[in-house]
Each structure stands twice: as C-alpha cells, then as structure tokens.
Amino acid sequence: MNGYNFAYLDEQTKRMIRRGLLKAVAIPGYQVPFGGREMPMPYGWGTGGMQLTASILGEEDVLKVIDQGADDTTNAVSIRAFFERVAGVETTTATADANVIQTRHRIPETPLAAGQILVFQVPIPEPLRFIEPSEEETRMMHALEEYGVMHVKLYEDIARHGHIATTYAYPVKVDGRYVTDPSPIPKFDNPKLHMSEALMLFGAGREKRLYAIPPHTRVESLDFEDHPFEIQEWDAPCALCGARDSFLDEVITDDRGGRMFVCSDTDYCQNRQEEVA
Amino acid sequence: MRWKAFPDPVHDGQRQFRRVLAAMAEPGTLQVAEAPAVPDDAAIGAALWGTLLALCDLETRLWIAPGLEAGGLIDALGFHTGCRVTAAPEEADFALVTPASLSAPAPAFAEGSDAYPDRSTTLLVVLDALAEEGPWRLAGPGIPGTRTLEVGAAAPLMRRLAANRARFPRGLDAILTCGERLAAIPRSTRLEAQALGQPQEDSACMSQ
C-alpha cells in the first residue's frame, strides 16, 4: 500500500519493539515496558498485539487472526484486513497453515507447531493489578517474588464460593519465577501454555507492556494442594461437530430459552464437520 | 562502501531479527544469517554485522572490545545505523565482545535491576567455533530436556553466563556468532560443562 511502511509501523519503532521482545524472551513472564505507538484504532481493540505482529511480520509470513476463537468476528476480520492492506501478507483461517497467529482471548484447539508464533492481545498485563493498584508496588512485588497476595485472592474465592471462581485470565507462574497474566483466555486454555511448541508473545497497547513465554517452558496455573487447578467441562458435545475436547460457547437461538453449545474455535469446528461429512 | 548494508533494509532486517528471535527463544539452536559479507580485515563475521544492522539505531549504545573495531567498523556503524559507541560498559545496550575480553578485569556491563531486569546489556559475541553438540549443556526455557553446544575456547564467557542463574532476573543475555552462524544463550538458560567431548571439526568458522 502506498504511503505506509511495510506493516504500518516505521522501522525505528519496530526495532525498539524487537529489542524489547528479545529481552522479554530472555526473561520469561517479565513485563517489558515499550514505547507504544498510536494505532489506527482505539485502545482495547488489540493495539498491543497489532504492534507486536507488525514488528515481527515478514513478507513470507502467513497470518491468521482470531477473536475469541473465531476467524469471522469483527475484531479478527478488521485486523486481518489491516495487515493484508499495509503488509500485503497472505492470510489464512487454517491454524496449521499460519506461522503468525494473532489472537484475542483464545488459544487454537489444533496443537501449535514448532516455528509458529502466537501473539496475544492483552488488556491489563499486570496480574496483581486488581489487588494492588500502584504500579510502583506491583513492580516491587515482582522484584521480590512476593506473590502471597495472589494466593490470598484465590483462597478468598474458595472461602466465598467453595471453589476457585476465576475462570479466565487465570494467573500462571512462568518457569517457576514470574506470576503472569495469560491474557483473558479461558482457564480451559491454560494447560496449552505449558511446554508449548510455539513461541507466545503478549502485547498490551494501552499499558505499553510486552512479555513472552518461550516454547518448552514450564507454565503452572496457581492452585492449592486441596483445591487443584481444574479446567471447564461441559455436559454435552459441540452441537455442530460433536467435539468433546474443545471450548464451547453458549449460543442463544430464540427468545424462548433455546440455546446450543458450539466450539468457539471456528476453524477447528469446520474441519471436524468436513471430516464427518 | 566496504561495509555493505542489507540490499533490502526493511525485509532483510526483519528476517535477521526473526533469526535472532528464534535463536533466543530456543537457546542452543543454530541459525544461519544471510547478511552482507564483511571486509577482509574485519574482526566480526557476517552474522554479527547483520545483527548490528537489524537491531542498532540512534537509540542504542554500543560498547566495543578493543580489537573488534578493526576494518573501520565504527565509521560503518555510524553511517549505516547511527548508533552511538560508548566507552562505559555499564551504559551499553549491546556489547561487542570476544570470550577473552571478558576475563579479568571483566567489563562491568549493565545487568538490570530486580525491578527492571530488561535494562541490561546484550552481549554480541565473536567466537572461534560454534556448533550444535558440544561440551556445554543447556537447559531451561526454550529447551526440551537439554541441548549441547560447542563454543570453542570460551571459558570466561561461559563462566559469566553460568553465573546468571544465581542473580536471576538480573543478568546478561548473549548472542553468539561465528562467521555466518548464530545462536543465543539468554539469562534464563541453565548452563553447565558436561564431560568433555572432542570439539567437532566442522565447528570452526568458515567465513573469516
């Protein structure tokens, strides 16, 4: 596209983000501050993820963008169109065909492969923020590895509800050191972070932080011995493809209480439907 | 110009960055750079020159160990990247070093702080040999089980990097280069010398 550098960002900004990414990979789970740029869409729509994608993307890359697992929702469609326009890269909806996948709030059901990079859009990168509003304090807590308060929060869940009621953005500990926000993915996806084959990068545009989980890295979801971490389960399989191993969305079908549960990962669901057909 | 820029700075720089990113994400794996050849009297190889072109600009400060500036490197860097050369190792974002330049007295590079461990120097190392399979055992993030690496005579460097673990999250990250080859050892890697095998013949630098 005329008038823009490849992938929208200028080269100096890309280099700044790239240097930050190398530090983020070297210190897994640590939030690296970066000079976030204004992007042509509002904060909260994935400006952090977009800046990371723009900084790593090359002309040979094949890009996939998902929003809550779906390739065909507003956020995914617009970000995919954006990079088609400003970078001219090939795009796909097939998880296995993409080498860069930008995602909002899901990890694809199809296992990721070595060499793939998953870029997460992150609204609030600091897992301790809802407990401690001061950035100065949370930074000191990370420096001192002072994470007791996070367990107190999970314990309060148990005291109040009888179980850990956190269902998304469930805090994890990366390589036994940093407590990290996995972005608002359902806790169903947390086990996919552990020893993944793919490199996972996280970008928060408004908060101007980026962080990373390298492949083959230990990622533990915080829990207690007597209240171990558990993922969501459903009584019925996906109404469209019959999958029992995938994260299901509830879809309201009429105004008389009709509902169905279907895969949130549209690519996974379609592939399964085609296999059956 | 004796020191050449990338033929296509935007895309070649991006490719070189992705190689460095892949090396950093999977410590101990080798990447081969497609970077412009360096002058005959240069002390650094093509992989290192390409990394400098891809990562340095007027926001970065570079410390250069004595001898590595050979062949007019400093002028070339100023022309191609605009990066600043500093004499103070603690101010350096990147440091061009050889293993020998890290022996006593060792330059005091920035290791970051516990609150901001990212404010640390990245070592760009010139090695005599670099190959997969060798006497150094690597484990940690990015490594399924363990990997081993041949780095030639680099004891002062490896001692320095092995000390990273005790100070984590502070520490030094290293991008290792030898001719056109490139690997990385970030501070998250646990390093130890295993029972010494024989250095492999093909590990020596080809392009220097």
Tab-separated table of C-alpha atoms in Angstrom:
chain	number	residue	atom	x	y	z
A	1	MET	CA	0.000	0.000	0.000
A	2	ASN	CA	1.395	3.403	-0.926
A	3	GLY	CA	2.184	5.915	1.774
A	4	TYR	CA	2.909	3.424	4.544
A	5	ASN	CA	5.974	1.481	5.515
A	6	PHE	CA	5.653	-2.316	5.321
A	7	ALA	CA	3.272	-3.436	8.112
A	8	TYR	CA	2.364	0.153	9.040
A	9	LEU	CA	4.946	0.878	11.783
A	10	ASP	CA	8.135	2.782	10.956
A	11	GLU	CA	11.412	0.872	11.127
A	12	GLN	CA	12.699	2.621	14.233
A	13	THR	CA	9.578	1.708	16.192
A	14	LYS	CA	9.864	-1.883	15.003
A	15	ARG	CA	13.491	-2.059	16.139
A	16	MET	CA	12.532	-0.694	19.575
A	17	ILE	CA	9.807	-3.326	19.916
A	18	ARG	CA	12.122	-6.044	18.570
A	19	ARG	CA	14.787	-5.218	21.160
A	20	GLY	CA	12.075	-5.345	23.815
A	21	LEU	CA	10.876	-8.724	22.528
A	22	LEU	CA	14.370	-10.209	22.807
A	23	LYS	CA	14.524	-9.114	26.468
A	24	ALA	CA	11.015	-10.451	27.047
A	25	VAL	CA	12.003	-13.874	25.691
A	26	ALA	CA	15.191	-13.849	27.792
A	27	ILE	CA	13.195	-13.149	30.988
A	28	PRO	CA	10.075	-15.313	30.531
A	29	GLY	CA	6.950	-13.768	32.050
A	30	TYR	CA	8.532	-10.398	32.882
A	31	GLN	CA	6.675	-7.359	31.523
A	32	VAL	CA	8.981	-5.182	29.428
A	33	PRO	CA	7.889	-1.530	29.085
A	34	PHE	CA	7.893	-0.281	25.491
A	35	GLY	CA	7.115	2.955	23.707
A	36	GLY	CA	3.629	2.099	22.494
A	37	ARG	CA	2.529	3.934	19.363
A	38	GLU	CA	-0.866	5.190	18.445
A	39	MET	CA	-2.501	2.737	16.075
A	40	PRO	CA	-5.386	3.493	13.717
A	41	MET	CA	-7.942	2.017	16.104
A	42	PRO	CA	-8.897	2.607	19.742
A	43	TYR	CA	-7.148	1.131	22.752
A	44	GLY	CA	-8.841	-2.077	23.815
A	45	TRP	CA	-9.170	-3.384	20.272
A	46	GLY	CA	-5.800	-5.080	20.161
A	47	THR	CA	-3.315	-2.254	19.580
A	48	GLY	CA	-0.665	-4.071	21.632
A	49	GLY	CA	-0.980	-7.311	19.722
A	50	MET	CA	-1.001	-5.388	16.439
A	51	GLN	CA	2.235	-3.590	17.255
A	52	LEU	CA	3.941	-6.888	18.034
A	53	THR	CA	2.562	-8.505	14.901
A	54	ALA	CA	3.696	-5.514	12.809
A	55	SER	CA	7.191	-5.782	14.313
A	56	ILE	CA	7.702	-9.491	13.687
A	57	LEU	CA	5.791	-9.908	10.422
A	58	GLY	CA	7.679	-10.572	7.193
A	59	GLU	CA	6.586	-10.816	3.591
A	60	GLU	CA	6.861	-14.650	3.660
A	61	ASP	CA	4.614	-14.998	6.697
A	62	VAL	CA	1.089	-16.360	6.593
A	63	LEU	CA	-1.124	-14.595	9.118
A	64	LYS	CA	-4.185	-15.831	10.974
A	65	VAL	CA	-6.224	-13.600	13.290
A	66	ILE	CA	-8.806	-14.891	15.751
A	67	ASP	CA	-11.150	-13.178	18.163
A	68	GLN	CA	-12.470	-15.494	20.922
A	69	GLY	CA	-11.509	-18.389	18.682
A	70	ALA	CA	-13.415	-17.173	15.631
A	71	ASP	CA	-11.925	-16.012	12.329
A	72	ASP	CA	-15.105	-14.256	11.239
A	73	THR	CA	-15.832	-11.774	14.041
A	74	THR	CA	-15.384	-8.009	13.743
A	75	ASN	CA	-12.044	-7.680	15.512
A	76	ALA	CA	-10.467	-10.600	13.645
A	77	VAL	CA	-11.783	-9.536	10.251
A	78	SER	CA	-10.598	-5.936	10.607
A	79	ILE	CA	-7.129	-6.770	11.898
A	80	ARG	CA	-6.669	-9.373	9.167
A	81	ALA	CA	-7.787	-6.836	6.532
A	82	PHE	CA	-5.467	-4.244	8.035
A	83	PHE	CA	-2.380	-6.417	7.584
A	84	GLU	CA	-3.489	-7.548	4.127
A	85	ARG	CA	-3.590	-3.869	3.213
A	86	VAL	CA	-0.473	-2.478	4.894
A	87	ALA	CA	1.778	-5.531	4.600
A	88	GLY	CA	0.307	-7.444	1.678
A	89	VAL	CA	0.868	-10.735	3.509
A	90	GLU	CA	-1.006	-13.907	2.803
A	91	THR	CA	-3.711	-14.662	5.352
A	92	THR	CA	-5.469	-17.861	6.288
A	93	THR	CA	-8.055	-19.197	8.690
A	94	ALA	CA	-6.369	-22.614	8.997
A	95	THR	CA	-4.344	-22.839	12.205
A	96	ALA	CA	-1.853	-25.299	10.735
A	97	ASP	CA	-1.115	-23.084	7.692
A	98	ALA	CA	-0.273	-19.926	9.649
A	99	ASN	CA	3.133	-19.044	11.046
A	100	VAL	CA	1.954	-15.939	12.866
A	101	ILE	CA	-1.378	-16.084	14.708
A	102	GLN	CA	-2.718	-13.006	16.443
A	103	THR	CA	-5.352	-13.873	18.990
A	104	ARG	CA	-7.856	-12.219	21.255
A	105	HIS	CA	-8.693	-14.361	24.277
A	106	ARG	CA	-8.232	-17.907	22.915
A	107	ILE	CA	-5.539	-20.423	22.033
A	108	PRO	CA	-6.488	-22.527	18.985
A	109	GLU	CA	-7.635	-26.113	19.679
A	110	THR	CA	-5.333	-27.519	16.983
A	111	PRO	CA	-1.977	-28.034	18.741
A	112	LEU	CA	0.559	-25.406	17.715
A	113	ALA	CA	3.732	-26.480	15.950
A	114	ALA	CA	7.381	-25.524	16.299
A	115	GLY	CA	8.144	-22.307	14.436
A	116	GLN	CA	4.680	-20.816	14.896
A	117	ILE	CA	4.327	-17.570	16.842
A	118	LEU	CA	1.171	-16.779	18.783
A	119	VAL	CA	0.596	-13.065	19.513
A	120	PHE	CA	-1.884	-12.315	22.318
A	121	GLN	CA	-3.840	-9.089	22.687
A	122	VAL	CA	-3.674	-8.139	26.353
A	123	PRO	CA	-5.897	-5.556	28.067
A	124	ILE	CA	-4.282	-5.493	31.518
A	125	PRO	CA	-0.893	-7.220	31.627
A	126	GLU	CA	-0.403	-6.959	35.379
A	127	PRO	CA	-1.942	-9.987	37.171
A	128	LEU	CA	-1.623	-8.204	40.530
A	129	ARG	CA	-3.355	-5.003	39.366
A	130	PHE	CA	-6.793	-5.774	40.795
A	131	ILE	CA	-5.193	-6.485	44.152
A	132	GLU	CA	-2.650	-3.645	44.151
A	133	PRO	CA	-3.416	-0.580	42.008
A	134	SER	CA	0.033	1.008	42.299
A	135	GLU	CA	2.480	0.159	39.506
A	136	GLU	CA	5.377	1.006	41.810
A	137	GLU	CA	4.135	-1.546	44.345
A	138	THR	CA	3.410	-4.337	41.865
A	139	ARG	CA	6.816	-3.867	40.254
A	140	MET	CA	8.408	-4.236	43.688
A	141	MET	CA	6.281	-7.332	44.366
A	142	HIS	CA	7.580	-8.923	41.141
A	143	ALA	CA	11.147	-7.913	42.019
A	144	LEU	CA	10.875	-9.554	45.450
A	145	GLU	CA	8.846	-12.507	44.137
A	146	GLU	CA	6.214	-11.521	46.710
A	147	TYR	CA	3.158	-13.331	45.377
A	148	GLY	CA	1.422	-14.401	48.586
A	149	VAL	CA	-1.410	-11.951	47.987
A	150	MET	CA	-2.362	-13.744	44.773
A	151	HIS	CA	-2.895	-16.953	46.704
A	152	VAL	CA	-4.945	-14.983	49.232
A	153	LYS	CA	-7.208	-13.855	46.401
A	154	LEU	CA	-7.667	-17.435	45.184
A	155	TYR	CA	-8.274	-18.539	48.787
A	156	GLU	CA	-10.966	-15.876	49.197
A	157	ASP	CA	-12.651	-17.404	46.144
A	158	ILE	CA	-12.688	-20.769	47.896
A	159	ALA	CA	-13.940	-19.248	51.169
A	160	ARG	CA	-16.790	-17.496	49.363
A	161	HIS	CA	-17.750	-19.963	46.614
A	162	GLY	CA	-16.266	-23.262	47.755
A	163	HIS	CA	-14.005	-23.398	44.706
A	164	ILE	CA	-11.654	-21.118	42.767
A	165	ALA	CA	-14.124	-18.967	40.824
A	166	THR	CA	-11.594	-17.370	38.470
A	167	THR	CA	-12.492	-18.701	35.031
A	168	TYR	CA	-10.482	-16.526	32.643
A	169	ALA	CA	-7.183	-14.597	32.872
A	170	TYR	CA	-6.283	-17.280	35.405
A	171	PRO	CA	-2.832	-16.395	36.810
A	172	VAL	CA	0.133	-18.595	35.938
A	173	LYS	CA	3.719	-18.869	37.112
A	174	VAL	CA	6.244	-18.942	34.288
A	175	ASP	CA	9.387	-21.069	34.704
A	176	GLY	CA	8.910	-21.002	38.481
A	177	ARG	CA	9.567	-17.261	38.754
A	178	TYR	CA	7.152	-14.635	37.407
A	179	VAL	CA	3.426	-14.654	38.108
A	180	THR	CA	1.979	-13.666	34.755
A	181	ASP	CA	-1.386	-12.810	33.259
A	182	PRO	CA	-2.095	-15.198	30.376
A	183	SER	CA	-4.467	-12.534	28.907
A	184	PRO	CA	-8.224	-13.177	29.241
A	185	ILE	CA	-8.098	-16.674	27.764
A	186	PRO	CA	-10.465	-19.137	29.467
A	187	LYS	CA	-8.663	-21.247	32.068
A	188	PHE	CA	-9.510	-24.119	29.706
A	189	ASP	CA	-6.573	-22.873	27.591
A	190	ASN	CA	-4.045	-22.568	30.431
A	191	PRO	CA	-2.653	-26.115	30.031
A	192	LYS	CA	-1.786	-25.262	26.393
A	193	LEU	CA	0.689	-22.636	27.649
A	194	HIS	CA	2.751	-25.313	29.390
A	195	MET	CA	5.630	-26.719	27.307
A	196	SER	CA	4.086	-25.362	24.114
A	197	GLU	CA	5.872	-25.955	20.825
A	198	ALA	CA	5.199	-22.366	19.750
A	199	LEU	CA	6.625	-19.047	20.907
A	200	MET	CA	3.999	-16.935	22.658
A	201	LEU	CA	4.223	-13.140	22.698
A	202	PHE	CA	1.909	-10.823	24.630
A	203	GLY	CA	1.296	-7.149	23.817
A	204	ALA	CA	-0.655	-4.582	25.835
A	205	GLY	CA	-1.051	-1.347	23.858
A	206	ARG	CA	-2.694	0.937	26.392
A	207	GLU	CA	-0.459	-0.241	29.236
A	208	LYS	CA	2.597	-0.326	26.942
A	209	ARG	CA	3.950	-3.640	28.143
A	210	LEU	CA	5.078	-6.717	26.265
A	211	TYR	CA	6.081	-10.135	27.576
A	212	ALA	CA	6.759	-13.617	26.311
A	213	ILE	CA	6.593	-17.313	27.075
A	214	PRO	CA	9.199	-19.203	25.018
A	215	PRO	CA	8.442	-22.697	23.703
A	216	HIS	CA	9.142	-25.637	26.032
A	217	THR	CA	8.684	-23.527	29.152
A	218	ARG	CA	7.099	-24.586	32.433
A	219	VAL	CA	3.822	-22.738	32.993
A	220	GLU	CA	1.867	-23.631	36.134
A	221	SER	CA	-1.606	-22.376	36.949
A	222	LEU	CA	-1.651	-21.252	40.588
A	223	ASP	CA	-3.641	-23.533	42.884
A	224	PHE	CA	-3.681	-25.307	46.250
A	225	GLU	CA	-2.927	-28.933	47.108
A	226	ASP	CA	-6.502	-29.487	48.295
A	227	HIS	CA	-8.017	-27.328	45.532
A	228	PRO	CA	-6.050	-28.294	42.434
A	229	PHE	CA	-6.393	-26.344	39.191
A	230	GLU	CA	-9.246	-27.623	37.013
A	231	ILE	CA	-10.492	-26.662	33.566
A	232	GLN	CA	-14.079	-26.167	32.450
A	233	GLU	CA	-16.164	-29.163	31.380
A	234	TRP	CA	-19.440	-29.418	29.504
A	235	ASP	CA	-22.246	-31.967	29.770
A	236	ALA	CA	-22.835	-32.165	26.023
A	237	PRO	CA	-20.526	-32.151	22.997
A	238	CYS	CA	-20.417	-29.343	20.398
A	239	ALA	CA	-23.838	-29.183	18.704
A	240	LEU	CA	-22.238	-28.723	15.269
A	241	CYS	CA	-19.216	-31.032	15.176
A	242	GLY	CA	-19.634	-33.259	18.234
A	243	ALA	CA	-16.257	-32.356	19.753
A	244	ARG	CA	-15.862	-33.170	23.432
A	245	ASP	CA	-12.328	-31.791	23.761
A	246	SER	CA	-12.944	-28.197	22.744
A	247	PHE	CA	-14.028	-24.978	24.471
A	248	LEU	CA	-17.740	-24.383	23.901
A	249	ASP	CA	-19.639	-21.097	23.582
A	250	GLU	CA	-23.289	-20.838	24.568
A	251	VAL	CA	-25.379	-19.530	21.681
A	252	ILE	CA	-28.935	-18.287	22.279
A	253	THR	CA	-31.110	-19.489	19.393
A	254	ASP	CA	-34.524	-17.906	20.090
A	255	ASP	CA	-36.365	-15.850	22.688
A	256	ARG	CA	-37.946	-18.879	24.400
A	257	GLY	CA	-34.844	-20.102	26.195
A	258	GLY	CA	-33.479	-22.135	23.294
A	259	ARG	CA	-29.712	-22.486	23.345
A	260	MET	CA	-26.908	-24.559	21.948
A	261	PHE	CA	-23.256	-25.075	22.773
A	262	VAL	CA	-20.778	-24.854	19.896
A	263	CYS	CA	-16.986	-24.742	19.519
A	264	SER	CA	-15.548	-21.268	19.977
A	265	ASP	CA	-12.698	-22.207	17.596
A	266	THR	CA	-14.447	-21.892	14.216
A	267	ASP	CA	-11.560	-23.346	12.203
A	268	TYR	CA	-11.416	-26.447	14.411
A	269	CYS	CA	-15.186	-26.892	14.265
A	270	GLN	CA	-15.381	-26.542	10.475
A	271	ASN	CA	-12.559	-29.004	9.914
A	272	ARG	CA	-14.313	-31.530	12.093
A	273	GLN	CA	-17.640	-31.009	10.303
A	274	GLU	CA	-15.922	-31.538	6.932
A	275	GLU	CA	-14.255	-34.719	8.200
A	276	VAL	CA	-17.598	-36.112	9.302
A	277	ALA	CA	-19.362	-35.103	6.071
B	1	MET	CA	31.451	1.215	0.652
B	2	ARG	CA	33.419	-1.674	2.145
B	3	TRP	CA	30.772	-2.444	4.758
B	4	LYS	CA	27.546	-3.118	2.936
B	5	ALA	CA	24.014	-2.503	4.114
B	6	PHE	CA	21.244	-5.046	3.619
B	7	PRO	CA	20.142	-4.925	-0.042
B	8	ASP	CA	16.560	-4.534	1.224
B	9	PRO	CA	16.812	-2.980	4.715
B	10	VAL	CA	13.143	-3.449	5.696
B	11	HIS	CA	12.761	-7.117	4.788
B	12	ASP	CA	16.342	-8.280	5.310
B	13	GLY	CA	16.345	-6.594	8.719
B	14	GLN	CA	13.084	-8.338	9.565
B	15	ARG	CA	14.471	-11.735	8.523
B	16	GLN	CA	17.626	-11.232	10.548
B	17	PHE	CA	15.543	-10.213	13.589
B	18	ARG	CA	13.421	-13.351	13.260
B	19	ARG	CA	16.585	-15.475	13.220
B	20	VAL	CA	17.799	-13.789	16.397
B	21	LEU	CA	14.340	-14.173	17.954
B	22	ALA	CA	14.266	-17.875	17.038
B	23	ALA	CA	17.767	-18.331	18.477
B	24	MET	CA	16.783	-16.551	21.697
B	25	ALA	CA	13.508	-18.487	22.016
B	26	GLU	CA	15.262	-21.842	21.532
B	27	PRO	CA	18.697	-21.480	23.128
B	28	GLY	CA	21.373	-23.678	21.649
B	29	THR	CA	19.854	-23.956	18.179
B	30	LEU	CA	21.891	-22.612	15.260
B	31	GLN	CA	20.651	-20.075	12.740
B	32	VAL	CA	22.463	-19.165	9.540
B	33	ALA	CA	22.398	-15.485	8.632
B	34	GLU	CA	22.071	-14.187	5.108
B	35	ALA	CA	23.886	-10.930	5.730
B	36	PRO	CA	26.217	-8.863	3.554
B	37	ALA	CA	29.822	-10.068	3.522
B	38	VAL	CA	32.191	-8.096	5.743
B	39	PRO	CA	35.565	-6.631	4.655
B	40	ASP	CA	38.580	-8.955	4.774
B	41	ASP	CA	40.194	-7.066	7.628
B	42	ALA	CA	37.059	-7.107	9.808
B	43	ALA	CA	37.193	-8.836	13.188
B	44	ILE	CA	33.480	-9.745	13.140
B	45	GLY	CA	31.553	-12.094	10.875
B	46	ALA	CA	28.520	-11.630	8.659
B	47	ALA	CA	26.046	-12.908	11.277
B	48	LEU	CA	27.186	-10.262	13.759
B	49	TRP	CA	27.223	-7.495	11.161
B	50	GLY	CA	23.690	-8.433	10.138
B	51	THR	CA	22.561	-8.443	13.789
B	52	LEU	CA	24.019	-4.958	14.311
B	53	LEU	CA	22.246	-3.706	11.179
B	54	ALA	CA	18.962	-5.238	12.319
B	55	LEU	CA	18.959	-4.114	15.962
B	56	CYS	CA	21.020	-0.918	16.283
B	57	ASP	CA	19.902	2.632	15.605
B	58	LEU	CA	20.346	6.066	17.118
B	59	GLU	CA	18.633	4.939	20.325
B	60	THR	CA	21.232	2.263	21.129
B	61	ARG	CA	24.639	2.493	22.715
B	62	LEU	CA	27.325	0.032	21.790
B	63	TRP	CA	30.472	-0.941	23.679
B	64	ILE	CA	33.218	-2.477	21.586
B	65	ALA	CA	36.035	-4.610	22.995
B	66	PRO	CA	39.499	-3.467	21.872
B	67	GLY	CA	40.435	-5.008	18.527
B	68	LEU	CA	36.904	-5.735	17.301
B	69	GLU	CA	36.593	-2.307	15.662
B	70	ALA	CA	39.077	-3.478	13.003
B	71	GLY	CA	38.406	-2.586	9.378
B	72	GLY	CA	36.621	0.682	10.088
B	73	LEU	CA	33.606	-0.853	11.877
B	74	ILE	CA	32.820	2.229	13.983
B	75	ASP	CA	32.553	4.555	10.976
B	76	ALA	CA	30.482	1.971	9.123
B	77	LEU	CA	28.093	1.592	12.080
B	78	GLY	CA	27.734	5.355	12.370
B	79	PHE	CA	26.926	5.574	8.682
B	80	HIS	CA	24.528	2.616	8.424
B	81	THR	CA	22.778	2.670	11.812
B	82	GLY	CA	23.604	5.948	13.587
B	83	CYS	CA	24.222	4.062	16.818
B	84	ARG	CA	26.447	5.610	19.469
B	85	VAL	CA	29.640	3.987	20.667
B	86	THR	CA	30.224	4.266	24.411
B	87	ALA	CA	33.369	3.732	26.466
B	88	ALA	CA	31.327	2.904	29.581
B	89	PRO	CA	30.274	-0.777	29.636
B	90	GLU	CA	27.525	-0.102	32.212
B	91	GLU	CA	25.808	2.217	29.712
B	92	ALA	CA	25.868	-0.220	26.810
B	93	ASP	CA	22.691	-1.707	25.322
B	94	PHE	CA	24.851	-4.006	23.239
B	95	ALA	CA	28.472	-5.025	23.721
B	96	LEU	CA	30.704	-6.476	21.047
B	97	VAL	CA	32.969	-8.919	22.845
B	98	THR	CA	35.225	-11.938	22.492
B	99	PRO	CA	35.413	-14.522	25.294
B	100	ALA	CA	38.934	-13.304	26.116
B	101	SER	CA	37.744	-9.715	26.552
B	102	LEU	CA	35.557	-10.906	29.454
B	103	SER	CA	38.466	-12.231	31.538
B	104	ALA	CA	39.800	-10.128	34.410
B	105	PRO	CA	39.330	-7.274	34.705
B	106	ALA	CA	35.838	-8.012	33.366
B	107	PRO	CA	33.913	-5.024	31.996
B	108	ALA	CA	31.030	-4.087	34.318
B	109	PHE	CA	28.098	-4.435	31.904
B	110	ALA	CA	24.589	-3.452	32.953
B	111	GLU	CA	22.704	-6.413	34.450
B	112	GLY	CA	19.490	-4.516	35.079
B	113	SER	CA	17.833	-4.299	38.471
B	114	ASP	CA	15.381	-6.659	40.163
B	115	ALA	CA	12.605	-4.209	39.267
B	116	TYR	CA	13.810	-3.567	35.689
B	117	PRO	CA	15.878	-6.585	34.642
B	118	ASP	CA	15.400	-5.648	30.974
B	119	ARG	CA	17.719	-2.662	31.362
B	120	SER	CA	20.727	-4.837	30.747
B	121	THR	CA	23.470	-5.250	28.185
B	122	THR	CA	23.104	-7.843	25.447
B	123	LEU	CA	26.457	-9.408	24.590
B	124	LEU	CA	27.216	-9.882	20.908
B	125	VAL	CA	29.985	-12.449	20.997
B	126	VAL	CA	32.591	-13.266	18.360
B	127	LEU	CA	33.569	-16.931	18.703
B	128	ASP	CA	36.214	-19.103	17.034
B	129	ALA	CA	33.844	-22.047	16.890
B	130	LEU	CA	30.113	-22.556	17.169
B	131	ALA	CA	28.221	-25.800	16.586
B	132	GLU	CA	25.403	-27.900	17.962
B	133	GLU	CA	26.598	-30.877	20.039
B	134	GLY	CA	29.476	-29.949	22.324
B	135	PRO	CA	30.726	-29.853	25.891
B	136	TRP	CA	28.289	-27.249	27.240
B	137	ARG	CA	24.901	-28.487	28.396
B	138	LEU	CA	21.945	-26.102	28.234
B	139	ALA	CA	18.581	-26.496	29.961
B	140	GLY	CA	15.657	-24.237	30.774
B	141	PRO	CA	13.002	-22.277	28.858
B	142	GLY	CA	13.039	-22.923	25.114
B	143	ILE	CA	14.819	-26.257	25.508
B	144	PRO	CA	13.018	-29.616	25.529
B	145	GLY	CA	15.177	-31.544	28.005
B	146	THR	CA	18.710	-30.446	27.266
B	147	ARG	CA	20.785	-29.250	24.312
B	148	THR	CA	24.530	-29.117	23.994
B	149	LEU	CA	26.695	-26.530	22.321
B	150	GLU	CA	30.265	-26.229	21.072
B	151	VAL	CA	31.649	-22.712	21.527
B	152	GLY	CA	35.419	-23.281	21.226
B	153	ALA	CA	37.742	-21.762	23.831
B	154	ALA	CA	35.258	-19.554	25.633
B	155	ALA	CA	35.654	-20.340	29.332
B	156	PRO	CA	35.464	-16.693	30.614
B	157	LEU	CA	32.254	-16.132	28.636
B	158	MET	CA	30.592	-19.347	29.754
B	159	ARG	CA	31.573	-18.741	33.397
B	160	ARG	CA	29.955	-15.315	33.165
B	161	LEU	CA	26.775	-16.695	31.608
B	162	ALA	CA	26.605	-19.617	34.053
B	163	ALA	CA	26.670	-17.051	36.891
B	164	ASN	CA	23.443	-15.502	35.510
B	165	ARG	CA	21.288	-18.095	37.224
B	166	ALA	CA	22.220	-17.013	40.749
B	167	ARG	CA	21.242	-13.397	40.038
B	168	PHE	CA	18.093	-14.021	38.021
B	169	PRO	CA	16.170	-11.982	36.902
B	170	ARG	CA	19.241	-9.740	36.612
B	171	GLY	CA	21.808	-10.948	34.130
B	172	LEU	CA	23.399	-10.801	30.705
B	173	ASP	CA	21.937	-12.259	27.525
B	174	ALA	CA	24.328	-13.389	24.830
B	175	ILE	CA	24.008	-13.693	21.071
B	176	LEU	CA	26.834	-15.957	19.920
B	177	THR	CA	28.207	-15.620	16.411
B	178	CYS	CA	30.832	-17.327	14.328
B	179	GLY	CA	31.064	-16.334	10.696
B	180	GLU	CA	27.530	-16.671	9.343
B	181	ARG	CA	26.314	-18.789	12.251
B	182	LEU	CA	24.346	-17.506	15.175
B	183	ALA	CA	22.972	-18.915	18.439
B	184	ALA	CA	21.853	-17.395	21.719
B	185	ILE	CA	22.116	-18.057	25.438
B	186	PRO	CA	19.611	-15.891	27.336
B	187	ARG	CA	19.894	-15.441	31.094
B	188	SER	CA	17.099	-17.957	31.683
B	189	THR	CA	19.331	-20.820	30.453
B	190	ARG	CA	20.963	-23.157	32.988
B	191	LEU	CA	24.483	-23.824	31.788
B	192	GLU	CA	26.973	-26.460	32.802
B	193	ALA	CA	30.077	-28.065	31.392
B	194	GLN	CA	29.466	-31.756	30.788
B	195	ALA	CA	32.125	-34.433	30.395
B	196	LEU	CA	34.235	-33.023	27.609
B	197	GLY	CA	33.759	-34.468	24.163
B	198	GLN	CA	36.151	-33.726	21.342
B	199	PRO	CA	35.448	-30.452	19.530
B	200	GLN	CA	33.977	-31.207	16.159
B	201	GLU	CA	35.942	-30.403	13.039
B	202	ASP	CA	33.191	-28.555	11.271
B	203	SER	CA	32.660	-26.170	14.148
B	204	ALA	CA	35.381	-23.722	13.120
B	205	CYS	CA	34.406	-20.516	11.357
B	206	MET	CA	34.246	-20.810	7.611
B	207	SER	CA	33.891	-17.242	6.523
B	208	GLN	CA	36.600	-15.495	8.482
